[in-house]
Coordinates of N, CA and C and ligand atoms in Angstrom, one line a residue:
M10 N -2.0 209.3 91.3 CA -1.7 208.4 90.2 C -0.2 207.9 90.3
N11 N -0.1 206.6 90.2 CA 1.3 206.1 90.5 C 2.1 206.0 89.2
E12 N 3.2 206.8 89.2 CA 4.1 206.9 88.0 C 4.7 205.5 87.8
N13 N 4.9 204.7 88.8 CA 5.6 203.5 88.7 C 4.8 202.4 87.9
L14 N 3.5 202.7 87.7 CA 2.7 201.8 86.9 C 3.0 201.9 85.4
I15 N 3.6 203.0 85.0 CA 3.9 203.3 83.6 C 5.0 202.3 83.1
N16 N 4.7 201.6 82.0 CA 5.7 200.8 81.4 C 6.6 201.6 80.5
K17 N 7.8 201.7 81.0 CA 8.8 202.6 80.3 C 9.2 202.1 78.9
E18 N 8.9 200.8 78.7 CA 9.2 200.2 77.3 C 8.1 200.5 76.3
N19 N 7.0 201.0 76.8 CA 5.9 201.2 75.8 C 5.4 202.7 76.0
L20 N 6.3 203.6 76.1 CA 5.9 205.0 76.2 C 5.5 205.5 74.8
P21 N 4.5 206.4 74.7 CA 4.2 207.0 73.4 C 5.5 207.8 73.0
K22 N 5.9 207.7 71.7 CA 7.1 208.4 71.3 C 6.8 209.9 71.0
H23 N 5.5 210.1 70.8 CA 5.1 211.5 70.5 C 3.7 211.7 71.1
I24 N 3.7 212.7 72.0 CA 2.4 213.1 72.6 C 2.1 214.5 72.1
A25 N 0.9 214.7 71.6 CA 0.5 216.0 71.2 C -0.7 216.4 72.1
V26 N -0.7 217.7 72.4 CA -1.8 218.2 73.3 C -2.5 219.4 72.8
I27 N -3.8 219.3 72.8 CA -4.7 220.5 72.5 C -5.1 221.1 73.9
M28 N -4.4 222.2 74.2 CA -4.6 222.8 75.5 C -5.8 223.7 75.5
D29 N -6.9 223.1 76.0 CA -8.2 223.9 75.8 C -8.8 224.1 77.2
G30 N -9.5 225.2 77.3 CA -10.3 225.5 78.5 C -9.8 226.6 79.4
N31 N -8.8 227.3 78.9 CA -8.2 228.4 79.7 C -9.3 229.5 80.0
G32 N -10.1 229.8 79.0 CA -11.1 230.9 79.1 C -12.2 230.5 80.1
R33 N -12.7 229.3 80.0 CA -13.7 228.8 80.9 C -13.2 228.7 82.3
W34 N -12.0 228.3 82.5 CA -11.4 228.2 83.8 C -11.4 229.6 84.5
A35 N -11.0 230.6 83.7 CA -11.0 232.0 84.3 C -12.4 232.4 84.6
K36 N -13.3 232.1 83.7 CA -14.7 232.6 83.8 C -15.3 232.0 85.1
Q37 N -15.0 230.7 85.3 CA -15.5 230.1 86.6 C -15.0 230.8 87.8
K38 N -13.9 231.4 87.7 CA -13.3 232.1 88.9 C -13.7 233.6 88.8
G39 N -14.5 234.0 87.9 CA -14.9 235.4 87.8 C -13.8 236.3 87.3
K40 N -12.8 235.7 86.6 CA -11.7 236.5 86.1 C -11.7 236.7 84.6
L41 N -10.8 237.5 84.1 CA -10.7 237.7 82.6 C -10.0 236.5 82.0
R42 N -10.3 236.2 80.7 CA -9.8 235.1 80.0 C -8.2 235.0 80.1
I43 N -7.6 236.2 80.1 CA -6.1 236.2 80.1 C -5.6 235.6 81.4
F44 N -6.4 235.7 82.5 CA -5.9 235.0 83.7 C -5.8 233.5 83.5
G45 N -6.7 233.0 82.7 CA -6.7 231.5 82.4 C -5.4 231.2 81.6
H46 N -5.1 232.1 80.6 CA -3.9 231.8 79.9 C -2.6 231.8 80.7
E47 N -2.6 232.8 81.7 CA -1.4 232.9 82.6 C -1.3 231.6 83.4
N48 N -2.4 231.1 83.8 CA -2.3 229.8 84.6 C -2.1 228.6 83.7
G49 N -2.5 228.8 82.4 CA -2.2 227.7 81.5 C -0.7 227.5 81.3
A50 N 0.0 228.6 81.4 CA 1.5 228.5 81.2 C 2.1 227.6 82.3
K51 N 1.5 227.7 83.5 CA 2.0 226.8 84.6 C 1.8 225.3 84.2
A52 N 0.6 225.0 83.6 CA 0.4 223.6 83.2 C 1.3 223.2 82.1
V53 N 1.7 224.2 81.3 CA 2.7 223.8 80.2 C 4.0 223.4 80.8
R54 N 4.4 224.2 81.8 CA 5.7 223.9 82.5 C 5.7 222.5 83.1
E55 N 4.6 222.2 83.9 CA 4.5 220.9 84.6 C 4.4 219.7 83.6
T56 N 3.7 220.0 82.5 CA 3.6 218.9 81.5 C 5.0 218.6 80.8
I57 N 5.7 219.7 80.5 CA 7.0 219.5 79.9 C 7.9 218.7 80.9
E58 N 7.9 219.2 82.1 CA 8.8 218.6 83.2 C 8.5 217.1 83.3
T59 N 7.2 216.8 83.4 CA 6.8 215.4 83.7 C 7.1 214.5 82.5
A60 N 6.8 215.0 81.3 CA 7.1 214.2 80.1 C 8.6 214.0 79.9
A61 N 9.4 215.0 80.2 CA 10.9 214.8 80.2 C 11.3 213.8 81.2
R62 N 10.8 213.9 82.4 CA 11.2 212.9 83.4 C 10.9 211.5 83.1
L63 N 9.7 211.3 82.5 CA 9.2 210.0 82.1 C 10.0 209.4 81.0
G64 N 10.6 210.3 80.1 CA 11.4 209.8 79.0 C 10.6 209.8 77.7
V65 N 9.5 210.6 77.6 CA 8.8 210.8 76.4 C 9.7 211.7 75.4
K66 N 9.9 211.2 74.2 CA 10.9 211.9 73.3 C 10.4 213.1 72.6
N67 N 9.1 213.1 72.4 CA 8.5 214.3 71.6 C 7.2 214.7 72.2
L68 N 7.1 216.0 72.5 CA 5.8 216.6 73.0 C 5.5 217.8 72.1
T69 N 4.3 217.8 71.6 CA 3.9 219.0 70.7 C 2.6 219.6 71.3
L70 N 2.7 220.9 71.5 CA 1.7 221.7 72.2 C 1.0 222.7 71.3
Y71 N -0.3 222.6 71.2 CA -1.1 223.5 70.3 C -1.2 224.8 71.1
A72 N -0.4 225.8 70.9 CA -0.4 227.0 71.7 C -1.2 228.2 71.0
F73 N -1.3 228.1 69.7 CA -2.0 229.2 69.0 C -2.3 228.8 67.6
S74 N -3.6 228.8 67.3 CA -4.0 228.3 65.9 C -4.1 229.5 65.0
T75 N -4.2 229.2 63.7 CA -4.4 230.3 62.7 C -5.7 231.0 63.0
E76 N -6.7 230.2 63.5 CA -8.0 230.8 63.8 C -7.9 231.8 65.0
N77 N -7.0 231.5 65.9 CA -6.9 232.3 67.1 C -6.6 233.8 66.9
W78 N -6.1 234.1 65.6 CA -5.8 235.5 65.3 C -7.1 236.3 65.4
N79 N -8.2 235.7 65.2 CA -9.5 236.4 65.2 C -10.0 236.7 66.6
R80 N -9.3 236.4 67.7 CA -9.7 236.7 69.0 C -9.5 238.2 69.3
P81 N -10.1 238.8 70.4 CA -9.9 240.2 70.7 C -8.4 240.5 70.8
K82 N -8.0 241.7 70.3 CA -6.6 242.1 70.3 C -5.9 242.0 71.6
L83 N -6.6 242.3 72.7 CA -6.0 242.2 74.0 C -5.6 240.8 74.3
E84 N -6.5 239.9 74.0 CA -6.2 238.5 74.2 C -5.0 238.0 73.4
V85 N -5.0 238.3 72.1 CA -3.9 237.9 71.2 C -2.6 238.5 71.7
D86 N -2.6 239.8 72.0 CA -1.4 240.4 72.5 C -0.9 239.8 73.8
T87 N -1.8 239.4 74.7 CA -1.4 238.8 76.0 C -0.8 237.4 75.7
L88 N -1.4 236.7 74.8 CA -0.8 235.4 74.5 C 0.6 235.5 73.9
M89 N 0.8 236.5 73.1 CA 2.2 236.7 72.5 C 3.2 237.1 73.6
K90 N 2.7 238.0 74.5 CA 3.6 238.4 75.6 C 3.9 237.2 76.5
L91 N 2.9 236.4 76.8 CA 3.1 235.2 77.6 C 4.1 234.3 77.0
L92 N 4.1 234.1 75.7 CA 5.0 233.3 75.0 C 6.4 233.8 75.2
V93 N 6.6 235.1 75.0 CA 8.0 235.7 75.1 C 8.4 235.6 76.5
S94 N 7.6 235.9 77.5 CA 8.1 235.8 78.9 C 8.3 234.3 79.3
A95 N 7.5 233.4 78.8 CA 7.8 232.0 79.2 C 9.1 231.5 78.6
L96 N 9.4 232.0 77.3 CA 10.6 231.6 76.7 C 11.8 232.1 77.5
K97 N 11.7 233.4 77.8 CA 12.8 234.0 78.6 C 13.0 233.3 79.9
K98 N 11.9 233.0 80.6 CA 12.0 232.4 81.9 C 12.5 230.9 81.9
E99 N 12.1 230.2 80.8 CA 12.3 228.8 80.8 C 13.5 228.3 80.0
V100 N 14.2 229.3 79.4 CA 15.3 228.8 78.5 C 16.4 228.0 79.3
K101 N 16.7 228.5 80.5 CA 17.7 227.8 81.3 C 17.3 226.4 81.6
T102 N 16.0 226.3 82.0 CA 15.5 224.9 82.4 C 15.6 224.0 81.2
L103 N 15.2 224.5 80.0 CA 15.2 223.7 78.8 C 16.6 223.2 78.5
L104 N 17.6 224.2 78.6 CA 19.0 223.8 78.3 C 19.5 222.8 79.3
D105 N 19.3 223.1 80.6 CA 19.8 222.3 81.7 C 19.3 220.8 81.6
N106 N 18.1 220.7 81.0 CA 17.5 219.4 80.9 C 17.6 218.7 79.5
N107 N 18.5 219.3 78.7 CA 18.8 218.8 77.4 C 17.6 218.7 76.5
I108 N 16.7 219.7 76.6 CA 15.5 219.7 75.8 C 15.6 220.6 74.6
R109 N 15.2 220.1 73.4 CA 15.3 220.9 72.2 C 13.9 221.6 72.0
L110 N 13.9 222.9 71.7 CA 12.7 223.6 71.4 C 12.6 223.7 69.9
N111 N 11.3 223.5 69.5 CA 11.0 223.5 68.0 C 9.7 224.2 67.9
A112 N 9.5 224.8 66.7 CA 8.2 225.4 66.5 C 7.7 225.1 65.1
I113 N 6.3 225.0 65.0 CA 5.7 224.7 63.7 C 4.6 225.7 63.5
G114 N 4.3 226.0 62.2 CA 3.2 227.0 61.9 C 3.8 228.1 61.0
N115 N 2.9 229.1 60.8 CA 3.3 230.2 60.0 C 4.0 231.2 60.9
L116 N 5.2 230.9 61.2 CA 6.0 231.7 62.3 C 6.2 233.1 61.8
D117 N 6.2 233.4 60.5 CA 6.4 234.8 60.0 C 5.3 235.7 60.5
A118 N 4.1 235.1 60.8 CA 3.0 235.9 61.2 C 3.1 236.4 62.7
L119 N 4.0 235.8 63.4 CA 4.1 236.2 64.8 C 4.8 237.6 65.0
P120 N 4.5 238.3 66.1 CA 5.2 239.6 66.3 C 6.7 239.4 66.3
E121 N 7.4 240.4 65.8 CA 8.9 240.4 65.7 C 9.6 239.8 66.9
Q122 N 9.2 240.4 68.1 CA 9.8 240.0 69.3 C 9.7 238.5 69.6
A123 N 8.5 238.0 69.4 CA 8.2 236.6 69.6 C 9.0 235.7 68.7
Q124 N 9.1 236.2 67.4 CA 10.0 235.4 66.5 C 11.4 235.4 66.9
Q125 N 11.9 236.5 67.3 CA 13.3 236.6 67.7 C 13.6 235.7 68.9
E126 N 12.8 235.8 69.9 CA 13.0 235.0 71.1 C 12.9 233.5 70.8
L127 N 12.0 233.2 70.0 CA 11.8 231.8 69.6 C 13.0 231.3 68.8
M128 N 13.5 232.1 67.9 CA 14.7 231.7 67.1 C 15.9 231.5 68.0
E129 N 16.0 232.4 69.0 CA 17.2 232.3 69.9 C 17.2 231.1 70.7
V130 N 16.0 230.7 71.3 CA 15.9 229.5 72.1 C 16.1 228.3 71.2
M131 N 15.5 228.3 70.0 CA 15.6 227.2 69.1 C 17.1 227.0 68.7
A132 N 17.8 228.1 68.4 CA 19.2 227.9 68.0 C 20.1 227.4 69.2
K133 N 19.8 227.9 70.4 CA 20.6 227.5 71.6 C 20.4 226.0 71.9
S134 N 19.2 225.5 71.6 CA 18.8 224.2 72.1 C 18.9 223.1 70.9
K135 N 19.3 223.5 69.8 CA 19.2 222.7 68.6 C 19.9 221.3 68.7
D136 N 20.9 221.2 69.5 CA 21.6 219.9 69.6 C 21.1 219.1 70.7
N137 N 20.2 219.6 71.5 CA 19.7 218.8 72.7 C 18.9 217.6 72.2
D138 N 19.1 216.5 72.9 CA 18.4 215.3 72.4 C 17.6 214.4 73.4
H139 N 17.4 215.0 74.6 CA 16.6 214.2 75.6 C 15.2 214.2 75.2
M140 N 14.7 215.4 74.8 CA 13.3 215.5 74.3 C 13.1 216.7 73.4
T141 N 12.2 216.6 72.5 CA 11.9 217.8 71.6 C 10.5 218.3 72.0
V142 N 10.5 219.5 72.4 CA 9.2 220.2 72.6 C 8.9 221.1 71.4
T143 N 7.8 220.8 70.8 CA 7.4 221.6 69.6 C 6.2 222.5 70.0
L144 N 6.3 223.8 69.8 CA 5.1 224.6 70.0 C 4.5 224.9 68.6
A145 N 3.2 224.6 68.5 CA 2.4 224.9 67.3 C 1.9 226.3 67.5
L146 N 2.4 227.2 66.6 CA 2.1 228.7 66.8 C 1.6 229.2 65.4
S147 N 0.5 229.9 65.4 CA -0.1 230.3 64.2 C -0.1 229.1 63.3
Y148 N -0.6 228.0 63.8 CA -0.6 226.7 63.1 C -2.0 226.3 62.7
G149 N -2.0 225.8 61.5 CA -3.2 225.2 60.9 C -2.8 224.0 60.1
S150 N -3.5 222.9 60.3 CA -3.0 221.6 59.6 C -3.3 221.7 58.1
R151 N -4.5 222.2 57.8 CA -4.8 222.3 56.3 C -3.8 223.2 55.6
E152 N -3.5 224.3 56.3 CA -2.5 225.2 55.7 C -1.1 224.5 55.5
E153 N -0.8 223.7 56.5 CA 0.5 222.9 56.4 C 0.5 222.0 55.2
I154 N -0.7 221.3 55.1 CA -0.8 220.3 54.0 C -0.8 221.0 52.6
K155 N -1.6 222.2 52.6 CA -1.6 223.0 51.3 C -0.2 223.4 50.9
N156 N 0.6 223.9 51.9 CA 2.0 224.3 51.6 C 2.8 223.1 51.1
A157 N 2.6 221.9 51.6 CA 3.4 220.8 51.1 C 3.0 220.5 49.7
V158 N 1.7 220.6 49.4 CA 1.2 220.3 48.0 C 1.8 221.3 47.0
V159 N 1.8 222.6 47.4 CA 2.4 223.7 46.6 C 3.9 223.4 46.3
Q160 N 4.6 223.0 47.4 CA 6.1 222.7 47.2 C 6.3 221.5 46.2
L161 N 5.4 220.5 46.4 CA 5.6 219.3 45.6 C 5.2 219.6 44.1
A162 N 4.1 220.4 43.9 CA 3.7 220.8 42.6 C 4.8 221.6 41.9
T163 N 5.4 222.5 42.7 CA 6.5 223.3 42.1 C 7.7 222.4 41.7
K164 N 8.0 221.4 42.5 CA 9.1 220.5 42.2 C 8.8 219.7 40.9
V165 N 7.5 219.3 40.8 CA 7.1 218.5 39.6 C 7.3 219.4 38.3
K166 N 6.7 220.7 38.5 CA 6.8 221.6 37.4 C 8.2 221.9 36.9
N167 N 9.1 222.0 37.9 CA 10.5 222.3 37.5 C 11.4 221.0 37.2
N168 N 10.6 219.9 37.1 CA 11.3 218.6 36.7 C 12.3 218.1 37.8
I169 N 12.1 218.5 39.0 CA 13.0 218.0 40.1 C 12.5 216.6 40.5
I170 N 11.2 216.4 40.6 CA 10.7 215.1 40.8 C 9.6 214.8 39.8
S171 N 9.2 213.5 39.7 CA 8.1 213.2 38.8 C 6.9 212.9 39.7
P172 N 5.6 213.0 39.1 CA 4.5 212.6 40.0 C 4.6 211.2 40.6
D173 N 5.3 210.3 39.8 CA 5.4 208.9 40.3 C 6.2 208.9 41.6
D174 N 7.1 209.9 41.8 CA 7.9 209.9 43.1 C 7.1 210.2 44.3
I175 N 5.9 210.8 44.1 CA 5.1 211.3 45.3 C 4.5 210.1 46.1
D176 N 5.0 209.9 47.3 CA 4.5 208.9 48.1 C 4.3 209.5 49.5
E177 N 3.9 208.7 50.5 CA 3.6 209.2 51.8 C 4.9 209.8 52.5
T178 N 6.0 209.1 52.2 CA 7.3 209.6 52.8 C 7.6 211.0 52.3
I179 N 7.4 211.2 51.0 CA 7.8 212.5 50.4 C 6.8 213.6 51.0
I180 N 5.5 213.2 51.1 CA 4.6 214.2 51.6 C 5.0 214.6 53.0
N181 N 5.3 213.5 53.8 CA 5.7 213.7 55.2 C 6.9 214.7 55.3
N182 N 7.8 214.5 54.3 CA 9.1 215.3 54.4 C 8.8 216.8 54.0
H183 N 7.6 217.1 53.5 CA 7.3 218.5 53.2 C 6.4 219.1 54.2
L184 N 6.1 218.4 55.3 CA 5.3 219.0 56.4 C 6.2 219.7 57.4
Y185 N 5.6 220.6 58.2 CA 6.4 221.3 59.2 C 7.1 220.3 60.2
T186 N 6.4 219.1 60.3 CA 6.8 218.1 61.3 C 7.7 217.1 60.7
H187 N 8.4 217.4 59.5 CA 9.2 216.4 58.8 C 10.2 215.7 59.7
D188 N 10.7 216.3 60.8 CA 11.7 215.6 61.6 C 11.1 215.0 62.9
L189 N 9.8 214.9 62.9 CA 9.1 214.3 64.1 C 8.4 213.0 63.7
P190 N 8.4 212.0 64.6 CA 7.6 210.8 64.3 C 6.1 211.1 64.4
D191 N 5.3 210.2 63.8 CA 3.8 210.3 63.9 C 3.4 210.4 65.4
V192 N 2.3 211.1 65.6 CA 1.7 211.2 66.9 C 1.2 209.8 67.4
D193 N 1.6 209.4 68.6 CA 1.0 208.2 69.2 C -0.2 208.5 70.1
L194 N -0.1 209.6 70.8 CA -1.2 209.9 71.7 C -1.5 211.4 71.6
L195 N -2.8 211.6 71.3 CA -3.3 213.0 71.3 C -4.2 213.3 72.5
I196 N -3.9 214.3 73.2 CA -4.7 214.6 74.4 C -5.4 215.9 74.2
R197 N -6.7 216.0 74.5 CA -7.4 217.3 74.4 C -8.1 217.5 75.8
T198 N -7.9 218.6 76.4 CA -8.5 218.9 77.7 C -9.8 219.7 77.5
S199 N -10.6 219.8 78.5 CA -11.8 220.7 78.6 C -13.1 220.0 78.1
G200 N -13.0 218.7 77.8 CA -14.3 218.0 77.5 C -14.7 218.2 76.0
E201 N -14.0 219.0 75.2 CA -14.4 219.1 73.8 C -13.8 217.9 73.1
C202 N -14.6 217.3 72.2 CA -14.1 216.1 71.4 C -13.9 216.5 70.0
R203 N -13.0 217.4 69.7 CA -12.7 217.8 68.3 C -11.2 217.8 68.1
I204 N -10.8 217.9 66.8 CA -9.4 217.9 66.5 C -9.0 219.4 66.1
S205 N -9.9 220.2 65.7 CA -9.7 221.6 65.5 C -8.4 221.9 64.6
N206 N -8.3 221.2 63.5 CA -7.3 221.5 62.5 C -5.9 221.3 63.0
F207 N -5.7 220.3 63.9 CA -4.4 220.1 64.5 C -3.8 218.7 64.0
L208 N -2.6 218.8 63.3 CA -1.9 217.6 62.9 C -2.7 216.5 62.3
L209 N -3.5 216.9 61.3 CA -4.5 216.0 60.7 C -3.8 214.8 60.1
W210 N -2.7 215.0 59.4 CA -1.9 213.9 58.7 C -1.2 213.1 59.8
Q211 N -0.6 213.7 60.8 CA 0.3 213.1 61.7 C -0.5 212.2 62.8
I212 N -1.8 212.4 62.9 CA -2.6 211.6 63.9 C -3.3 210.4 63.3
A213 N -2.9 210.1 62.1 CA -3.6 209.0 61.4 C -3.9 207.8 62.2
Y214 N -2.8 207.4 63.0 CA -3.0 206.2 63.9 C -2.9 206.5 65.4
A215 N -3.0 207.8 65.7 CA -2.9 208.2 67.1 C -4.1 207.7 67.9
E216 N -3.8 207.4 69.2 CA -4.9 207.1 70.2 C -5.3 208.5 70.6
L217 N -6.6 208.7 70.7 CA -7.2 210.0 71.1 C -7.7 209.9 72.6
Y218 N -7.3 210.9 73.3 CA -7.7 210.9 74.8 C -8.3 212.2 75.1
F219 N -9.6 212.2 75.5 CA -10.2 213.4 75.9 C -10.5 213.4 77.4
T220 N -10.2 214.6 78.0 CA -10.5 214.7 79.5 C -11.2 215.9 79.8
D221 N -12.1 215.9 80.8 CA -12.9 217.1 81.2 C -12.0 218.2 81.9
V222 N -10.8 217.8 82.3 CA -10.0 218.7 83.1 C -9.7 220.0 82.2
L223 N -9.9 221.2 82.8 CA -9.6 222.4 82.0 C -8.0 222.6 82.0
W224 N -7.5 223.1 80.9 CA -6.0 223.1 80.8 C -5.3 223.7 82.0
P225 N -5.7 224.8 82.6 CA -4.9 225.4 83.7 C -4.8 224.4 84.9
D226 N -5.8 223.5 85.0 CA -5.8 222.5 86.1 C -5.0 221.2 85.8
F227 N -4.5 221.1 84.5 CA -3.8 219.9 84.1 C -2.5 219.7 84.8
R228 N -2.3 218.6 85.5 CA -1.1 218.4 86.3 C -0.5 217.1 85.9
K229 N 0.7 216.8 86.6 CA 1.4 215.6 86.4 C 0.5 214.3 86.4
D230 N -0.3 214.2 87.4 CA -1.2 213.0 87.5 C -2.1 212.9 86.3
H231 N -2.6 214.0 85.7 CA -3.4 213.9 84.6 C -2.7 213.3 83.4
L232 N -1.4 213.7 83.2 CA -0.6 213.2 82.1 C -0.3 211.7 82.3
I233 N 0.0 211.3 83.6 CA 0.2 209.9 83.9 C -1.0 209.1 83.6
E234 N -2.2 209.6 84.0 CA -3.4 208.9 83.7 C -3.6 208.7 82.2
A235 N -3.3 209.7 81.4 CA -3.5 209.6 79.9 C -2.5 208.6 79.4
I236 N -1.3 208.6 79.9 CA -0.3 207.6 79.4 C -0.7 206.2 79.8
L237 N -1.2 206.0 81.0 CA -1.6 204.7 81.4 C -2.8 204.2 80.6
N238 N -3.7 205.1 80.3 CA -4.9 204.8 79.4 C -4.4 204.3 78.1
Y239 N -3.4 205.0 77.5 CA -2.8 204.7 76.2 C -2.2 203.3 76.3
Q240 N -1.5 203.0 77.4 CA -0.8 201.7 77.4 C -1.8 200.5 77.6
N241 N -3.0 200.8 78.0 CA -4.0 199.8 78.1 C -4.8 199.5 76.8
R242 N -4.4 200.3 75.8 CA -5.2 200.1 74.5 C -4.4 199.2 73.6
E243 N -5.1 198.5 72.7 CA -4.4 197.7 71.7 C -4.3 198.4 70.4
R244 N -3.1 198.7 70.0 CA -2.9 199.5 68.7 C -2.7 198.4 67.6
R245 N -3.7 198.4 66.7 CA -3.7 197.3 65.7 C -3.2 197.8 64.3
F246 N -3.2 199.1 64.1 CA -2.7 199.6 62.8 C -3.4 198.9 61.6
G247 N -4.7 198.6 61.7 CA -5.4 197.9 60.7 C -5.4 196.4 60.7
K248 N -4.5 195.8 61.6 CA -4.4 194.4 61.6 C -5.4 193.8 62.6
T249 N -5.6 192.5 62.7 CA -6.4 191.9 63.7 C -5.7 191.6 65.0
S250 N -6.4 191.4 66.1 CA -5.7 191.1 67.3 C -4.8 189.9 67.2
E251 N -5.4 188.9 66.5 CA -4.6 187.6 66.3 C -3.3 187.8 65.6
Q252 N -3.3 188.7 64.6 CA -2.1 188.9 63.9 C -1.0 189.6 64.8
L253 N -1.5 190.4 65.7 CA -0.6 191.1 66.6 C 0.1 190.1 67.5
N254 N -0.7 189.1 67.9 CA -0.2 188.1 68.9 C 0.6 187.1 68.2
Ligands
FPP307 C1 -7.2 227.4 74.7 O1 -8.1 227.8 75.7 C2 -5.9 227.9 74.8 C3 -5.2 228.7 74.0 C4 -5.9 229.2 72.8 C5 -3.9 229.1 74.2 C6 -2.9 228.2 74.9 C7 -1.9 229.0 75.6 C8 -1.4 228.7 76.8 C9 -1.6 227.5 77.5 C10 -0.5 229.8 77.4 C11 0.9 229.7 77.4 C12 1.6 229.0 76.3 C13 2.9 228.9 76.2 C14 3.5 228.1 75.2 C15 3.8 229.6 77.2 P1 -9.3 228.7 75.3 O2 -8.9 230.1 75.4 O3 -9.8 228.3 73.9 O4 -10.4 228.3 76.4 P2 -12.0 228.3 76.3 O5 -12.3 227.2 75.2 O6 -12.4 227.9 77.6 O7 -12.4 229.6 75.9

């Protein structure tokens, strides 16, 4: 896939990825599911590297959903350990490449060590501005929206704002993603065509891209293919083609 075909003037400002298929990838190879997650970490690295090189400003990865806590303990523990080891291993690369690490979700639910490692890398990289990589961890979109509603209701109750002040901007400002632009391109791997409680508010106008590739096999060329596909679509935001021209 030729990277030069990408129009740098029309890059998605925010790409979000549902990294799916690690378990099936491992099963196909007769291995345990955790082998799939370990190899998924390599795909994470290559995706971040490629997105940064192309000049994508925001990349958000669905690494662990609120529902994922229900998986077998061994798998949950392995995913948390993988997160800690990936953070330790990659912090230098993130800093060298001027990348900011961000995290969204119910981070308090993560094991202590994962929280500490995450906070440390986030603090070290907070002023970096080439790209923001956001990890969605213990994340659920309905929970995120519910939290925003509770915060707004509390502000109304305490007379800090009036119900008339509530508009889309205020709601947006109370989401975990308040400092990120809307998602332009949402990619899901492994052939499943679902959103699975990911960034429901933020994908209102996103282009959706589904690929059969299993996450551990996702490489540079697959990302380029997704971006080229995005660039060939006409984004109308409710308008007609004629109005756009
Ligand atoms: C979905 O595959 C993947 C996950 C639930 C976890 C994603 C985690 C990684 C890619 C590992 C490393 C992440 C970081 C940030 C270092 P699945 O297990 O649902 O696969 P299946 O649908 O085939 O069972």
